CSV table of C-alpha atoms and ligand atoms in Angstrom, one decimal:
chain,number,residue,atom,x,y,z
A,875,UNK,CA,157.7,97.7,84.4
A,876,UNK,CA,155.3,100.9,85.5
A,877,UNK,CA,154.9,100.0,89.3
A,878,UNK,CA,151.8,101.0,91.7
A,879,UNK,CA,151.8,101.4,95.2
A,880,UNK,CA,149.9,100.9,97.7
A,881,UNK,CA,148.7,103.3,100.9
A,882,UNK,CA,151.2,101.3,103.3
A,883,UNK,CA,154.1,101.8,101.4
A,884,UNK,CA,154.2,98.2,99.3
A,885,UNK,CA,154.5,98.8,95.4
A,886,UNK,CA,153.5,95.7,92.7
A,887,UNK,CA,154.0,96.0,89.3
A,888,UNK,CA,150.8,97.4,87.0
A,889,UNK,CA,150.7,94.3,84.9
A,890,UNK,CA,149.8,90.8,87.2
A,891,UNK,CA,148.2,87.8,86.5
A,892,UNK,CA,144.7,86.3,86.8
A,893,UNK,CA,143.7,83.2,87.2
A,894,UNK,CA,140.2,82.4,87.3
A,895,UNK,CA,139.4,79.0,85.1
A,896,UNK,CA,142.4,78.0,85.4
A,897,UNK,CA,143.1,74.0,87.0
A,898,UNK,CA,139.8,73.5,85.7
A,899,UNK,CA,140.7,71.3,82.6
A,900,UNK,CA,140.5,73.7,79.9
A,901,UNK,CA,144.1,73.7,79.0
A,902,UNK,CA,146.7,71.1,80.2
A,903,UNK,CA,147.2,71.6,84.4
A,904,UNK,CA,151.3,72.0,83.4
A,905,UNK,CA,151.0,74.6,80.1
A,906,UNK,CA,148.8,76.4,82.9
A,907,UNK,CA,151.9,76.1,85.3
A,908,UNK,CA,154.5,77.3,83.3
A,909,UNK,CA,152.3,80.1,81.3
A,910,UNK,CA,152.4,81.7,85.8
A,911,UNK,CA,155.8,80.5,86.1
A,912,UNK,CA,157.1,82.3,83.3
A,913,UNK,CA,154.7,85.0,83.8
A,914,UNK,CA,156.7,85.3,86.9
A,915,UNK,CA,160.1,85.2,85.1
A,916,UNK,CA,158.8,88.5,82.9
A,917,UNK,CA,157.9,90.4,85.8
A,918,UNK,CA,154.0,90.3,86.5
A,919,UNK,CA,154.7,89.1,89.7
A,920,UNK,CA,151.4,90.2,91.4
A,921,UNK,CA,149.1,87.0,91.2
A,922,UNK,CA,145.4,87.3,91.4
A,923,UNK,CA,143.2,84.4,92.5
A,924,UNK,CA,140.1,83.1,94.8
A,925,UNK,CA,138.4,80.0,97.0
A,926,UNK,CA,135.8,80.3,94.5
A,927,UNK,CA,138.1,79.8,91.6
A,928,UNK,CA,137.9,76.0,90.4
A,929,UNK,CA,136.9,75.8,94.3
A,930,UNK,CA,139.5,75.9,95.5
A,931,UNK,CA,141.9,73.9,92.4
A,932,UNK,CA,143.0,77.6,91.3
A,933,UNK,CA,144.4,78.2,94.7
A,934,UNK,CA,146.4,74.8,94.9
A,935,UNK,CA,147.3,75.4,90.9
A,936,UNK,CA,149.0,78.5,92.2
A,937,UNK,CA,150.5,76.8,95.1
A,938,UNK,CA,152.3,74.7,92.8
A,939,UNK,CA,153.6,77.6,90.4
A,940,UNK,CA,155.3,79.4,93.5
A,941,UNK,CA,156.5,77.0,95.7
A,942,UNK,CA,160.4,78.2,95.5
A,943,UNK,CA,159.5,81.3,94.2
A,944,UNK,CA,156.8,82.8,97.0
A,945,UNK,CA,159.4,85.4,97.5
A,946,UNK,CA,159.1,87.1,94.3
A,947,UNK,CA,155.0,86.8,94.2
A,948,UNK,CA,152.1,89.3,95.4
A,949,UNK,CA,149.7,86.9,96.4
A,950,UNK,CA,145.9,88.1,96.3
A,951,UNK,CA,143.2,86.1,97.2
A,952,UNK,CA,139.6,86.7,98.0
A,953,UNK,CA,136.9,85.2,100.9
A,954,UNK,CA,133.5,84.7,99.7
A,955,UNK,CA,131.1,86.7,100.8
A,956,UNK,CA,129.1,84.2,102.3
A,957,UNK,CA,132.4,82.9,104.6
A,958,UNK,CA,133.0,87.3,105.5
A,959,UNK,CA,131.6,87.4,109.4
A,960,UNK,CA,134.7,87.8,111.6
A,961,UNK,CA,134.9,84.2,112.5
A,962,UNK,CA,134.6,83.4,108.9
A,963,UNK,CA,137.3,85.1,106.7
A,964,UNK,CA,139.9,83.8,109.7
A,965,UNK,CA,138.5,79.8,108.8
A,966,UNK,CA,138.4,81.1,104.8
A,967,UNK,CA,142.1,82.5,105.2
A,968,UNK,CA,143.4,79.2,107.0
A,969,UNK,CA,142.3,77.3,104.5
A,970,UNK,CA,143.1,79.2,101.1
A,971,UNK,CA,146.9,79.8,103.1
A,972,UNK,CA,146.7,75.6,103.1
A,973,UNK,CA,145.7,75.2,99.5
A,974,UNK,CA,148.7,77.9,98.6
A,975,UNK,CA,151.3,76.3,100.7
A,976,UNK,CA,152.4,79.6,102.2
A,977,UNK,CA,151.9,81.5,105.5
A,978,UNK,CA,150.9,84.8,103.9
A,979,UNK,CA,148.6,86.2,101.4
A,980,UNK,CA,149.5,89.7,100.7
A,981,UNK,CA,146.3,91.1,99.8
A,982,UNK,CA,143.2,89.5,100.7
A,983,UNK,CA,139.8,90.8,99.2
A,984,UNK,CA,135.8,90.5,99.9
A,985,UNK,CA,135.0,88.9,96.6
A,986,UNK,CA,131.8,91.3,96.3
A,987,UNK,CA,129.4,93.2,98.7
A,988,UNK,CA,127.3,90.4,101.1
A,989,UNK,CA,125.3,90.4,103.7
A,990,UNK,CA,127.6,90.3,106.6
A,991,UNK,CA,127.9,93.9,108.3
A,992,UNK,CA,131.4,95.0,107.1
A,993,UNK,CA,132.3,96.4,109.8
A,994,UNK,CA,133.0,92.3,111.2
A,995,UNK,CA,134.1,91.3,107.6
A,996,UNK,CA,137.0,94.2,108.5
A,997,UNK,CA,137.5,93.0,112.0
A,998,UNK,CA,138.4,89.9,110.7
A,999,UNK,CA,140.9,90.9,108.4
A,1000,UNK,CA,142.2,93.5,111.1
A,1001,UNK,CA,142.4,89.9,113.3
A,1002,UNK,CA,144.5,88.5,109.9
A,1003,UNK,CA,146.5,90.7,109.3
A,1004,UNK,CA,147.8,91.4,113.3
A,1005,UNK,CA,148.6,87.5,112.7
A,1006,UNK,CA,150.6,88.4,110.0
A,1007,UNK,CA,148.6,86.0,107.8
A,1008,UNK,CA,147.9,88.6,105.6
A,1009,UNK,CA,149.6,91.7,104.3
A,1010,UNK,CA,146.8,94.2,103.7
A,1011,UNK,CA,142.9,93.5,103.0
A,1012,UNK,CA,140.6,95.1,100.2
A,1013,UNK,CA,137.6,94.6,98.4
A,1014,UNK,CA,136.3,93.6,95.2
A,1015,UNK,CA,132.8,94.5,92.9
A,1016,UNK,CA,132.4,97.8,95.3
A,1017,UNK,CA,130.9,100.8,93.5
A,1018,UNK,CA,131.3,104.5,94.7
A,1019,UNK,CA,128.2,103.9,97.6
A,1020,UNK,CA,129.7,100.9,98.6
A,1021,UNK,CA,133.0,101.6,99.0
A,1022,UNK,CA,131.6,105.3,101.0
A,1023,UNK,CA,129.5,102.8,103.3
A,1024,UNK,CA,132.7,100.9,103.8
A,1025,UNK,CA,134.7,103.9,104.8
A,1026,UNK,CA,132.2,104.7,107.6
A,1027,UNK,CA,132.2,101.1,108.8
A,1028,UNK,CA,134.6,100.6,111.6
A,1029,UNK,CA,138.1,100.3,110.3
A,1030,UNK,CA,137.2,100.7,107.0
A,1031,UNK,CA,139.3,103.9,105.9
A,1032,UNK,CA,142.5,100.8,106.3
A,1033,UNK,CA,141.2,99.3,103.0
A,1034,UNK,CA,144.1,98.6,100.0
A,1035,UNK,CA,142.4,98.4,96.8
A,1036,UNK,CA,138.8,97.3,94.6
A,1037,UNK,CA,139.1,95.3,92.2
A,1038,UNK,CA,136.3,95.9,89.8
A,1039,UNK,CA,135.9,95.1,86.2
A,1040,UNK,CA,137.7,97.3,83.6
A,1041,UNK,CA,138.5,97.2,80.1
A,1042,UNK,CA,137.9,99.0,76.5
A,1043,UNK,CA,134.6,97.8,76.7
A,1044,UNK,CA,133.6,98.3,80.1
A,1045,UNK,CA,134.5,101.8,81.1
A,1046,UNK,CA,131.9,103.3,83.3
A,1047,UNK,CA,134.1,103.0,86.4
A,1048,UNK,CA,135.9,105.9,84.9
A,1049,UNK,CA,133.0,108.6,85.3
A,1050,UNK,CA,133.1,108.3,89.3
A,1051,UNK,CA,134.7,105.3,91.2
A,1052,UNK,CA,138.1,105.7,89.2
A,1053,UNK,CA,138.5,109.3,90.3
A,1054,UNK,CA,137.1,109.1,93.7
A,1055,UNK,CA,139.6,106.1,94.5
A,1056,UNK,CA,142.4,108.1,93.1
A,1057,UNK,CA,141.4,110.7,95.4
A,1058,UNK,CA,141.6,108.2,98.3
A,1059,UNK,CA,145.1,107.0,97.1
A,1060,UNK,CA,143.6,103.7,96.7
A,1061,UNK,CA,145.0,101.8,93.6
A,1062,UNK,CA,142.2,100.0,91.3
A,1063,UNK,CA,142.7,96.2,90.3
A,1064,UNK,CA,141.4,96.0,86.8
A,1065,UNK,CA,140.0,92.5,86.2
A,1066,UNK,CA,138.9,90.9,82.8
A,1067,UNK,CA,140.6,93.8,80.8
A,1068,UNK,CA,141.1,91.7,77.9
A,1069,UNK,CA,137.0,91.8,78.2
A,1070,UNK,CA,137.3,88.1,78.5
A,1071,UNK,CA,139.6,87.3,75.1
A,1072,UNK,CA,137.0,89.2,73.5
A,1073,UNK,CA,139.1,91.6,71.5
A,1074,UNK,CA,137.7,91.4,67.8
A,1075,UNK,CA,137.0,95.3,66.9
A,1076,UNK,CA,138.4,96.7,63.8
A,1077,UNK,CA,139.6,100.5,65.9
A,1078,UNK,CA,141.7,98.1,68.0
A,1079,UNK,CA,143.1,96.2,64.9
A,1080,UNK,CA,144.2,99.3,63.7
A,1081,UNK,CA,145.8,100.6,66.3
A,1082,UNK,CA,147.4,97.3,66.9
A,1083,UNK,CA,149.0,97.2,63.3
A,1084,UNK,CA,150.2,101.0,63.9
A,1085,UNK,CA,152.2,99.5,67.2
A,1086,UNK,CA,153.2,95.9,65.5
A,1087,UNK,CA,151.5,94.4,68.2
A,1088,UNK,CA,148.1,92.0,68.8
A,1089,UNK,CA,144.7,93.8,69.9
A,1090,UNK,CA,145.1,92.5,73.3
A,1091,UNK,CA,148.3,94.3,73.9
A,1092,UNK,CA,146.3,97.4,72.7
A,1093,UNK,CA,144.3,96.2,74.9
A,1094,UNK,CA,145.9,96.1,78.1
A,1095,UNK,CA,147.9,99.1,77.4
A,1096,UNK,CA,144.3,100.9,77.4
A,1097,UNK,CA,144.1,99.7,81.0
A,1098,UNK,CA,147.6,100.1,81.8
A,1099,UNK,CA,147.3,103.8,80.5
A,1100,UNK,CA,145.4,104.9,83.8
A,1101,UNK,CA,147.2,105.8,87.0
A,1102,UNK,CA,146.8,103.9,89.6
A,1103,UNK,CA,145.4,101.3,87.8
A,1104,UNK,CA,146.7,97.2,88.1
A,1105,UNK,CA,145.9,94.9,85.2
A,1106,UNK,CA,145.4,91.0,85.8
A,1107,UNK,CA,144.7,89.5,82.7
A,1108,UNK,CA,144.6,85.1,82.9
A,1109,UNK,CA,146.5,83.4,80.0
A,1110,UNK,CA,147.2,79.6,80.0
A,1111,UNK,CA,149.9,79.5,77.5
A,1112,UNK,CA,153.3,80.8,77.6
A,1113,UNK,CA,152.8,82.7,73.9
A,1114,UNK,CA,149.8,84.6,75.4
A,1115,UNK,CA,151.1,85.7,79.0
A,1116,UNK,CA,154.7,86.5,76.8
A,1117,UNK,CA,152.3,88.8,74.8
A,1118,UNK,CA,151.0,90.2,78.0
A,1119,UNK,CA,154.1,91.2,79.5
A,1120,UNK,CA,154.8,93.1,76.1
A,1121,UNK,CA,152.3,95.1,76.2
A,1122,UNK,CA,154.1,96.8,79.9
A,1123,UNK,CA,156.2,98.9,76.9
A,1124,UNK,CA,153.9,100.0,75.0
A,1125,UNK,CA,152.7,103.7,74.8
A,1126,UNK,CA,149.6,104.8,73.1
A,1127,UNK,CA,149.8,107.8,71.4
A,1128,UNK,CA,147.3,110.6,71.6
A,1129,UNK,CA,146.0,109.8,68.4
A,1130,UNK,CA,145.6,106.6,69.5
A,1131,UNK,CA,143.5,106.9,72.6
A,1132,UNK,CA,141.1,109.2,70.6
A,1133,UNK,CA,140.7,106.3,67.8
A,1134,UNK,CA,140.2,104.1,71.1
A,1135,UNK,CA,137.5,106.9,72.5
A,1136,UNK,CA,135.7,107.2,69.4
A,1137,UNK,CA,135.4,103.0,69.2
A,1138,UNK,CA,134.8,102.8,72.9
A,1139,UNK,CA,133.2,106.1,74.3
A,1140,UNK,CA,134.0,107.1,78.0
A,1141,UNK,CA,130.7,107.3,80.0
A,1142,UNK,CA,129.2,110.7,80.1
A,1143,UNK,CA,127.3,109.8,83.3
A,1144,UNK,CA,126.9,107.3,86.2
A,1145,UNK,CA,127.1,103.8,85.1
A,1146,UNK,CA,126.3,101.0,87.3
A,1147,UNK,CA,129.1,98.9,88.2
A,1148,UNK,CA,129.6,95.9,85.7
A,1149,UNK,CA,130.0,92.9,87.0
A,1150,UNK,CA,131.5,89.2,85.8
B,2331,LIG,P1,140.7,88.4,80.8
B,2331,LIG,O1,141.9,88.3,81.5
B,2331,LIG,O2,140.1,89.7,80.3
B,2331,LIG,O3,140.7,87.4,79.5
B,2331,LIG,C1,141.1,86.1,79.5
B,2331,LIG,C2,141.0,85.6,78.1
B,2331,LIG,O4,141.9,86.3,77.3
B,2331,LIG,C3,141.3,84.1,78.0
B,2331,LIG,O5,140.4,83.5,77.1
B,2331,LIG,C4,142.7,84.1,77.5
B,2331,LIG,O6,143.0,82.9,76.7
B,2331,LIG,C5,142.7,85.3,76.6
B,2331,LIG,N1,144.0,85.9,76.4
B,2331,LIG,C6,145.0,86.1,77.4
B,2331,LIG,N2,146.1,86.6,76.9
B,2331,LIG,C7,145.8,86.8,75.6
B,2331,LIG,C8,146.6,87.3,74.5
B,2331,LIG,N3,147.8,87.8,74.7
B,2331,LIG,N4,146.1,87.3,73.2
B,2331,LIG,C9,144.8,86.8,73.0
B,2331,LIG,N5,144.0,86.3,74.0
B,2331,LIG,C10,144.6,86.3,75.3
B,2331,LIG,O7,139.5,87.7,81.6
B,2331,LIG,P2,139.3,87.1,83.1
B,2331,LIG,O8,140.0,85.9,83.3
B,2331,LIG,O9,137.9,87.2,83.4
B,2331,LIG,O10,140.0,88.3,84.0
B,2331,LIG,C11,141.3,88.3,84.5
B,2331,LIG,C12,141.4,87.9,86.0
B,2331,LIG,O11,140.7,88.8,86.8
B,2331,LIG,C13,140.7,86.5,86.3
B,2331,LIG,O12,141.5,85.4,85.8
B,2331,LIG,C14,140.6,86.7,87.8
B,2331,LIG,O13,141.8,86.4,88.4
B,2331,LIG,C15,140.1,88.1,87.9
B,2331,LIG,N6,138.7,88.3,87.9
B,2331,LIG,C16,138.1,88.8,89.1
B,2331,LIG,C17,136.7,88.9,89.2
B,2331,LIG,C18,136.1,89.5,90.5
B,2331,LIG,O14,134.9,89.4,90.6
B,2331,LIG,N7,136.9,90.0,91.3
B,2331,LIG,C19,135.9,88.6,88.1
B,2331,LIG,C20,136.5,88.2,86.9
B,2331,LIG,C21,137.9,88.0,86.9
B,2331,LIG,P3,143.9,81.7,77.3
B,2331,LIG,O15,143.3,81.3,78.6
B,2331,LIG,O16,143.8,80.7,76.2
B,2331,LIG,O17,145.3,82.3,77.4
């Protein structure tokens, strides 16, 4: 499994788990379980979730799947942006730490840019993570400006990682915030890059066919393509999160990332950041 590190030294592997609409009925609560718990078992070990998610039910979903294996797990978690004043991501942390029956989160993100001043959304997470409640703090749904504001907010430079949407469909992030994190050293979490199970394009078919494999392995071996980059795709079955972890060994050939390109054109200018 490709591994990514992180500016303090700590490396995850590229390919993680999501977990948003999860515990919220869509699938039964134990395939869920056991879809993270073998997840686990194949290596994508890095676990991405949120108080927002299920409010809070994704959280205690993920409790469940770790408890006697927090050891092996990279737990990220995010504070809403509405909870980020300095007082406020310590009382979010305390509580998401409760509802994941652990002590630690080992990333802990700003969900997306608020109104709180950052530089007391980062003085709380300094206060966190002198506790030892939480390993290192990031962000998430930053563009280029943002995350340049953040660097000149107090403490700011200490952030891990931006999670950000990224997938075949939704490349703009490589025209300016890709490159300029990679000049920072700062690894990019790539969230929905199965663009949401959406993954019916005849380019990616045929690629897929060429590799014996599904479209959303193509898929997430697009994402997993770029260095620096972190993948956490949700599945709620064990076939689908099997099919994930698959796709860590596959390498796309130059032929097919130009078939990809010409289906899915990188951006030729600034694009907003898209958001989910
Ligand atoms: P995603 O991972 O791109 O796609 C999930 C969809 O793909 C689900 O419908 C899932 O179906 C399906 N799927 C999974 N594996 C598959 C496979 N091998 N073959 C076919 N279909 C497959 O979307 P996402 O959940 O939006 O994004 C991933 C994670 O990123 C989230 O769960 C969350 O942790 C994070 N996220 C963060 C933000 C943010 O603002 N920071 C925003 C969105 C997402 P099943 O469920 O049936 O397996």
């Amino acid at each position: 499994m490709k591994t990514v590190r992180f500016a303090n030294g700590v490396s995850v592997p590229a390919l993680g788990q999501g977990t948003w609409e999860l515990a919220e009925g869509y699938s039964p609560r134990r395939q869920e379980i056991a879809a993270l718990q073998t997840g686990i078992d194949l290596g994508l070990t890095l676990i991405d979730t949120a108080e927002m998610y299920g409010d809070g039910a994704a959280e205690e979903l993920v409790g469940e799947a770790i408890a006697g294996r927090r050891e092996r797990v990279f737990l990220v978690s995010k504070v809403y942006p509405h909870n980020a004043s300095r007082a406020g991501v310590q009382a979010a942390c305390a509580r998401s730490l409760r509802r994941l029956g652990t002590d630690r989160i080992d990333l802990y993100l700003l969900h997306w840019p608020g109104s709180h001043p950052l530089a007391e959304t980062v003085a709380g997470f300094e206060a966190l993570r002198a506790a030892g409640h939480i390993g290192a703090w990031g962000v998430s749904n930053f563009d280029t400006a943002e995350m340049e504001r953040l660097m000149r907010a107090g403490g700011g430079a200490a952030c891990a990682s931006n999670q950000v949407l990224y997938n075949l469909a939704q490349r703009g992030v490589e025209f300016d915030l890709m490159p300029w994190m990679a000049r920072q050293g700062m690894p990019l979490m790539a969230y929905s890059p199965l663009d949401r199970g959406d993954l019916d394009h005849p380019a990616l078919e045929a690629v897929a066919r060429r590799h014996g494999a599904s479209p959303a392995e193509i898929a997430l071996a697009f994402v997993l393509a770029a260095p620096g980059v972190i993948a956490i795709p949700k599945a709620s079955s064990i076939a689908h999160v099997t099919a994930n972890a698959a796709a860590a060994g596959i390498v796309l050939t130059a032929d097919d990332l130009a078939a990809l390109d010409r289906a899915f054109p990188p951006p030729r200018r600034k694009v907003p950041l898209a958001v989910y």
